[in-house]
Amino acid sequence: MKILVSNDDGYLAPGIIALVEALRPIAEVVVVAPDSNRSGSSNSLTLDRPLSVYRADNGFYFVNGTPSDCVHVALTGGLAFRPDLVVSGINQGQNMGDDTLYSGTVAAATEGFLFGIPAIAFSQAEKGWAHIDAAACVARDIVVRGFDMLQKPYLLNINIPNLPYEQIKGIRAARLGKRHESEPVIKALDPHGREIFWIGPAGKAKDAGEGTDFRTVSDGFVSVTPLQIDLTHSQQLGVLQKALP
Amino acid sequence: MKILVSNDDGYLAPGIIALVEALRPIAEVVVVAPDSNRSGSSNSLTLDRPLSVYRADNGFYFVNGTPSDCVHVALTGGLAFRPDLVVSGINQGQNMGDDTLYSGTVAAATEGFLFGIPAIAFSQAEKGWAHIDAAACVARDIVVRGFDMLQKPYLLNINIPNLPYEQIKGIRAARLGKRHESEPVIKALDPHGREIFWIGPAGKAKDAGEGTDFRTVSDGFVSVTPLQIDLTHSQQLGVLQKALP
Amino acid sequence: MKILVSNDDGYLAPGIIALVEALRPIAEVVVVAPDSNRSGSSNSLTLDRPLSVYRADNGFYFVNGTPSDCVHVALTGGLAFRPDLVVSGINQGQNMGDDTLYSGTVAAATEGFLFGIPAIAFSQAEKGWAHIDAAACVARDIVVRGFDMLQKPYLLNINIPNLPYEQIKGIRAARLGKRHESEPVIKALDPHGREIFWIGPAGKAKDAGEGTDFRTVSDGFVSVTPLQIDLTHSQQLGVLQKALP
Amino acid sequence: MKILVSNDDGYLAPGIIALVEALRPIAEVVVVAPDSNRSGSSNSLTLDRPLSVYRADNGFYFVNGTPSDCVHVALTGGLAFRPDLVVSGINQGQNMGDDTLYSGTVAAATEGFLFGIPAIAFSQAEKGWAHIDAAACVARDIVVRGFDMLQKPYLLNINIPNLPYEQIKGIRAARLGKRHESEPVIKALDPHGREIFWIGPAGKAKDAGEGTDFRTVSDGFVSVTPLQIDLTHSQQLGVLQKALP
C-alpha cells in the first residue's frame, strides 16, 4: 500500500512524526506537509505565488503552502507514485462538528478525495499531544482495517480520545455534531494603543447528543464520520425551485 | 435593513464597490473586507496573530486577514449593529460546483450563516468585470426580493452571467454541479534553477447537466443554490454504523 | 525632470499622495510603491518568490513587496524612462540617527542611489500627518533647488518638522545623531496564554547635540543629511591590519 | 563566555548547526534564530504584529520573525543571561561589498552591536555548504582569539572561503569592496499570463582590488571587515554645510 501523509500542524509536529512511524511498517509512506503551522487554513489554496517543495533530513517533503497545496502538488506535480490512500494528521486538537469547515487537517484529506483517492483525517481530541503514540496505533489499526464496505473514494474524519491505547473503548461511526456560535473576538491594545483582535475559541458543543462525534469521543470511543462535500441544501433547493419558476 | 458586506478580492475590488453602490439606496451598509486579494482562501481563519481593522477614506473597513476573519471580527467585535443580512462579493469569476469549497467569497457568507444570519454570496461567471454594474443590479434585485419561503438563516450561493441587465433571462434555483479533477500544477524554474509549482486551474465541469449551476448560468440565467454546511455523508454513515457495531 | 517616487507606508498613504501632488507640476512622476505598510523593512529584498506589479486607478503602480523591491523592479524591469531622481516618502514619523538602518523610506532611496541615481528620502518628524501639505511643499522646494554642489549620485535623508509652511525656519545640513538602545520588547499573552512579544519603540536620542538631525528639527529647521553606504570602519580597519599581518 | 547565536537561513540550516557545535565546547551558547529562511531581510524589524518564540527539540529557540527580531527579542525580552558576544551565521553564500546592506546575517550581528555587545557575522563565500565544518572551525578560532585590540563593542563581518581547514591561508583584515549594479529583474509569466518579476542576482565585483574582501577571499584567506553604522557622508556634509548657511 502507498500512503501520502500530510497535516496542518507542519512537518515537524509530533502528530505527523508519530503517525508516519506507525504507518511505515505497513505501507510505503511519502510525507508532503506544510513548512509551518497552518491550523485553521481550511481548504485554502495558494493562487498568487508559486510553491516550493523542500526535502528534510528525515525524508519528509515540506512546502511553503497550505495543507491543500501540499496534497495538490503531491498528486499533480509528479510524485513517482499515485497513493492508494491520503492520510492527514494526527492533528493537535479535535476537529468535530463545524470545525470540519475550518480544519486544515480535514482539508488535506478532502484534497485527496477530490482527486479520487480514499482519504482519512485524524485528530486527537485534546491539545498537548498526550498519548500521541496510542493515537498513532489507532490510526494504523484503522488504516489496516480498510473500509471495503464503503464506496470508494471515501473521506473519513476521525477523532481519537487522548487515552492510553488499552483504555480506548473501540471505534464507532458518528455524525458531525453542532457547535454554538464561536466565542467573541478578544480585543487587546497593541503597544501603540491601537485596538487589535484575536479570533476567539470555537463555540461549545450545541448538539453533542447520541450519535455525534462529540458524544462518541467523550464516551471514550474513536469517532469515524464519513464526509461528503456537496454543499447543496437539497430540501431548501426544492422549496426554492417552487418559488423561482 | 442592515447589511454587512465582505468579499475575497479585497476592499478595493470593482466587484465590492459596485455591489455597495447598488445596495446603499435600499439598506444601511457596512463594509468589512480583506485588505488585499484573498482568492482561494476558503474558510481559513487567522489564529496565530491578532487582526487589525482599518477605515478607508470611503468608509469601508478593511482587515489584514481572510474573508472569514472579516465577517468574524465584524460580528463579534463590536459593530454597532447586528446585520439582517451578510452579503459577499461580487466575486471576479464563478464559484460553482466544488469551487464552493475553496471560495473565500462563499466563506465570508458562510461565516455570517454560522452566526445565525442569512447570507448570500455573489459571483460573476467570467473574470474581467464585464457588466459588473448589471451584476450589481441583479444583486440588489435579489436582496430586495428576500427569500421568505426559506428557513432562516439561509445561505445562498449565486452566480451571475456577464451579460447586460436586459439580456439576463431570469433567476433559477440550481444544485451545485461537479467538476473534473483540477488541472495539474504548472511547473517552472525560478531564476536559480529550482523547480517551483503553480496551482493549476480548476477542472472542467463534469456534471453540468440540467439543474446545475453550470447549466443554469450558461443558459443565461442567474443561478441560486441554497447551501448547507453539515458534511456528514448520511448514506455512508448508515453503512458504517452497521459495519462498526 | 523625471522622478520615481516610492515609500514604505504603502501606495495609499497620505504622505505619498501629498508628495506626488506637489511634484507633478514640476516633473514627470511615476509611482511604484508597496501595496501595504512596510514600515521597518530596511533594505530587505524579496528573493524567494516573484513580485507582481499592479496599477491603481490613480495611475500609481503598487507591488506586493518591500520598498527596495519597488525601486529595484522599477529601475531594472522596464519603466519606459530612467528617472533623474528617486524620491521616497513622505514618511509618517522621523528617520533620524540609527533609524536610517531600519527605515524602508531611506531604503527605497538607497536602492535608487545604488543604481547610480540621485535619491532623496523625506520624513515628517511626528506621526499623524499634521501639516503634511506643508511638508510636501518643502519637498518640492528641495527637489527644485537641486544639489549641484554635491557629487552625483547623492543620497539625502531629510526630516521635516510638522509645522505650517511659514513657520519652518529653513533648511540645514545635519549629521545623523545617535539613539540610546531601543526600549525593551513589550510582553503580552495571547488568548491561549502563550507569551508574545512586540518590538518596542526606538530609544531616546543619545547624541542630539549641535549639528545633529535631532537638534536641527527640534529647532524648527528641515534637516538634510548626505548619506554614504560603505560600512567599513576605516579607523578600526587600520588597527586590525596591524594586528593581523 | 556567553554567546548568542542567530542567522538568516533559519534555525534548521546546516550553517548554524555547524557553528553551534563548534562553539559549544568553548562557551555557553543560546540560539535564537528565524523559523525559516529570511535571506535578504536586511535590518528589517516586525512592527505590525507580535512575535512568538518557540523551543525546538535540540534546545534552539526560533522566532516567526527576522534576524533582527530574533536578536532584539533575545536581548530585551528576558534571556536569563546577557551575552558577551553575538554571533550570526554561518551564512550560505558571501556577504561582501554592498551585500552587507541587504544581509540578514550581518543585520543580526548589527542588532547585537546596537545593544552594546561585540558581534560577528560569518558567511561562507560559496553556496552549497561545502566545507561547512572547516568554516565552523575557523569561526571558533576567531571567537577564541578575541579582538582585544579593537574598541568595544566591535562589529565584524567575516567571509570564509569554502576550503578544507588546512588549505585556508590565514585571516586578513579587509575593507568592503564594491559591486556593479545588480542584474536586471527576471521577467516571467504566471500561469494566467500575467507578468511577474524575480529580483535578479547581485552585481559582479566592481572594486575587488587589493585589500578588499573580494580579493582577500579569492586569494584563499578569511576576510575580516570591521563595520560601523553611521551612514553620514562626512565629506559631503561639509560641502552641504557651506551651501546651506
Short mmCIF file of C-alpha atoms in Angstrom, two decimals, chain C residues 38-218:
data_model
loop_
_atom_site.label_atom_id
_atom_site.label_comp_id
_atom_site.label_asym_id
_atom_site.label_seq_id
_atom_site.Cartn_x
_atom_site.Cartn_y
_atom_site.Cartn_z
CA ARG C 38 6.09 48.06 5.19
CA SER C 39 7.49 50.28 7.90
CA GLY C 40 10.66 48.88 9.39
CA SER C 41 11.50 46.86 6.32
CA SER C 42 15.02 48.29 5.92
CA ASN C 43 16.78 47.28 2.70
CA SER C 44 15.07 43.91 2.57
CA LEU C 45 14.60 42.33 -0.83
CA THR C 46 12.16 39.55 -1.67
CA LEU C 47 14.21 36.68 -3.01
CA ASP C 48 12.05 33.60 -2.51
CA ARG C 49 9.03 34.48 -4.62
CA PRO C 50 8.26 36.60 -7.67
CA LEU C 51 6.77 40.06 -7.42
CA SER C 52 3.68 41.38 -9.14
CA VAL C 53 3.11 44.95 -10.25
CA TYR C 54 -0.40 46.38 -10.24
CA ARG C 55 -1.78 49.72 -11.45
CA ALA C 56 -4.24 51.62 -9.28
CA ASP C 57 -7.00 53.83 -10.62
CA ASN C 58 -4.93 56.94 -9.93
CA GLY C 59 -2.08 55.63 -12.05
CA PHE C 60 0.16 54.64 -9.15
CA TYR C 61 1.88 51.29 -9.53
CA PHE C 62 1.99 49.08 -6.46
CA VAL C 63 3.97 45.95 -5.73
CA ASN C 64 3.47 43.09 -3.31
CA GLY C 65 6.94 43.67 -1.92
CA THR C 66 9.25 45.91 0.04
CA PRO C 67 10.31 49.49 -0.75
CA SER C 68 13.63 48.19 -2.07
CA ASP C 69 11.75 45.69 -4.24
CA CYS C 70 9.66 48.51 -5.69
CA VAL C 71 12.59 50.65 -6.72
CA HIS C 72 14.58 47.64 -7.87
CA VAL C 73 11.79 46.42 -10.13
CA ALA C 74 11.10 49.92 -11.40
CA LEU C 75 14.70 50.54 -12.36
CA THR C 76 15.53 47.16 -13.84
CA GLY C 77 12.18 45.90 -15.03
CA GLY C 78 11.37 48.22 -17.80
CA LEU C 79 9.94 51.54 -16.80
CA ALA C 80 9.78 53.43 -20.05
CA PHE C 81 12.08 56.07 -18.60
CA ARG C 82 15.15 56.20 -16.44
CA PRO C 83 14.43 58.72 -13.69
CA ASP C 84 16.70 61.65 -12.96
CA LEU C 85 15.79 61.38 -9.30
CA VAL C 86 14.34 58.83 -6.90
CA VAL C 87 12.24 60.30 -4.11
CA SER C 88 10.87 58.34 -1.17
CA GLY C 89 8.24 59.32 1.38
CA ILE C 90 6.92 61.40 2.88
CA ASN C 91 7.25 59.01 5.77
CA GLN C 92 4.93 59.10 8.73
CA GLY C 93 7.44 59.72 11.51
CA GLN C 94 11.07 60.65 11.73
CA ASN C 95 14.04 58.72 10.36
CA MET C 96 16.95 60.15 12.29
CA GLY C 97 20.10 58.74 13.79
CA ASP C 98 20.18 54.95 13.83
CA ASP C 99 16.62 54.85 12.42
CA THR C 100 18.18 55.11 8.99
CA LEU C 101 19.30 51.47 9.32
CA TYR C 102 15.77 50.19 9.77
CA SER C 103 13.86 52.63 7.60
CA GLY C 104 12.15 51.40 4.46
CA THR C 105 11.82 55.02 3.38
CA VAL C 106 15.56 55.50 3.41
CA ALA C 107 16.00 52.06 1.83
CA ALA C 108 13.88 52.98 -1.19
CA ALA C 109 16.11 55.98 -1.80
CA THR C 110 19.23 53.91 -1.18
CA GLU C 111 18.14 51.46 -3.85
CA GLY C 112 17.97 54.27 -6.36
CA PHE C 113 21.38 55.51 -5.27
CA LEU C 114 22.86 52.03 -5.74
CA PHE C 115 21.71 52.18 -9.34
CA GLY C 116 23.55 55.44 -9.80
CA ILE C 117 20.61 57.82 -9.47
CA PRO C 118 20.43 60.75 -7.05
CA ALA C 119 17.92 59.95 -4.34
CA ILE C 120 16.15 61.73 -1.51
CA ALA C 121 14.22 60.27 1.44
CA PHE C 122 11.66 62.55 3.12
CA SER C 123 10.17 62.00 6.57
CA GLN C 124 7.96 64.05 8.83
CA ALA C 125 9.24 64.31 12.37
CA GLU C 126 5.98 63.42 14.09
CA LYS C 127 3.42 60.77 13.21
CA GLY C 128 -0.18 61.65 12.39
CA TRP C 129 0.29 63.58 9.14
CA ALA C 130 -0.13 67.02 10.71
CA HIS C 131 0.91 69.68 8.16
CA ILE C 132 1.60 67.05 5.51
CA ASP C 133 0.85 69.57 2.76
CA ALA C 134 3.46 71.90 4.16
CA ALA C 135 5.93 69.04 4.20
CA ALA C 136 5.09 68.30 0.57
CA CYS C 137 5.77 71.94 -0.33
CA VAL C 138 9.12 71.69 1.41
CA ALA C 139 9.88 68.53 -0.53
CA ARG C 140 9.07 70.26 -3.79
CA ASP C 141 11.24 73.25 -2.84
CA ILE C 142 14.14 70.91 -2.16
CA VAL C 143 13.72 68.97 -5.38
CA VAL C 144 13.54 72.21 -7.36
CA ARG C 145 16.61 73.64 -5.71
CA GLY C 146 18.80 70.71 -6.80
CA PHE C 147 22.10 69.98 -5.16
CA ASP C 148 24.62 70.81 -7.84
CA MET C 149 27.34 71.33 -5.29
CA LEU C 150 27.20 67.62 -4.37
CA GLN C 151 28.83 64.76 -6.22
CA LYS C 152 26.34 62.71 -8.16
CA PRO C 153 24.73 60.42 -7.36
CA TYR C 154 23.94 61.81 -3.94
CA LEU C 155 21.77 60.21 -1.28
CA LEU C 156 19.98 62.60 1.07
CA ASN C 157 18.00 61.87 4.21
CA ILE C 158 15.64 64.71 5.02
CA ASN C 159 13.47 65.22 8.09
CA ILE C 160 10.80 67.90 8.19
CA PRO C 161 9.21 69.34 11.33
CA ASN C 162 5.41 69.13 11.48
CA LEU C 163 4.86 72.86 11.18
CA PRO C 164 2.89 75.17 8.94
CA TYR C 165 4.96 76.08 5.90
CA GLU C 166 5.61 79.64 7.03
CA GLN C 167 6.81 78.54 10.47
CA ILE C 168 9.57 76.31 9.13
CA LYS C 169 12.77 78.25 9.74
CA GLY C 170 14.86 76.95 6.89
CA ILE C 171 16.94 74.05 5.64
CA ARG C 172 20.16 72.95 7.29
CA ALA C 173 22.77 70.32 6.72
CA ALA C 174 23.00 67.95 9.67
CA ARG C 175 24.79 64.77 10.68
CA LEU C 176 22.93 61.74 11.96
CA GLY C 177 22.59 61.77 15.72
CA LYS C 178 22.67 58.69 17.90
CA ARG C 179 19.97 56.98 19.89
CA HIS C 180 20.09 55.12 23.15
CA GLU C 181 19.25 51.42 22.96
CA SER C 182 15.71 50.60 21.91
CA GLU C 183 13.10 50.15 24.57
CA PRO C 184 12.63 46.52 25.66
CA VAL C 185 10.15 44.29 23.88
CA ILE C 186 6.65 44.53 25.25
CA LYS C 187 5.43 41.21 26.55
CA ALA C 188 1.81 40.18 26.41
CA LEU C 189 -0.20 36.98 26.47
CA ASP C 190 -2.20 35.75 23.53
CA PRO C 191 -5.71 34.42 24.25
CA HIS C 192 -4.26 30.92 24.69
CA GLY C 193 -1.99 32.13 27.48
CA ARG C 194 1.16 31.99 25.39
CA GLU C 195 3.70 34.75 25.69
CA ILE C 196 4.04 37.09 22.72
CA PHE C 197 6.49 39.90 22.10
CA TRP C 198 6.05 43.27 20.43
CA ILE C 199 9.13 45.13 19.28
CA GLY C 200 9.30 48.23 21.47
CA PRO C 201 9.86 51.84 20.38
CA ALA C 202 13.21 53.24 19.31
CA GLY C 203 15.45 54.61 22.02
CA LYS C 204 15.56 58.26 23.02
CA ALA C 205 18.14 60.47 21.38
CA LYS C 206 21.57 60.00 22.95
CA ASP C 207 23.53 62.36 20.78
CA ALA C 208 21.14 65.15 19.86
CA GLY C 209 23.76 67.82 20.10
CA GLU C 210 24.54 70.76 17.87
CA GLY C 211 24.64 69.74 14.24
CA THR C 212 22.58 66.57 14.55
CA ASP C 213 19.34 65.88 12.74
CA PHE C 214 17.57 65.62 16.09
CA ARG C 215 18.62 69.12 17.15
CA THR C 216 18.09 70.66 13.74
CA VAL C 217 14.50 69.52 13.52
CA SER C 218 13.65 70.32 17.12
#
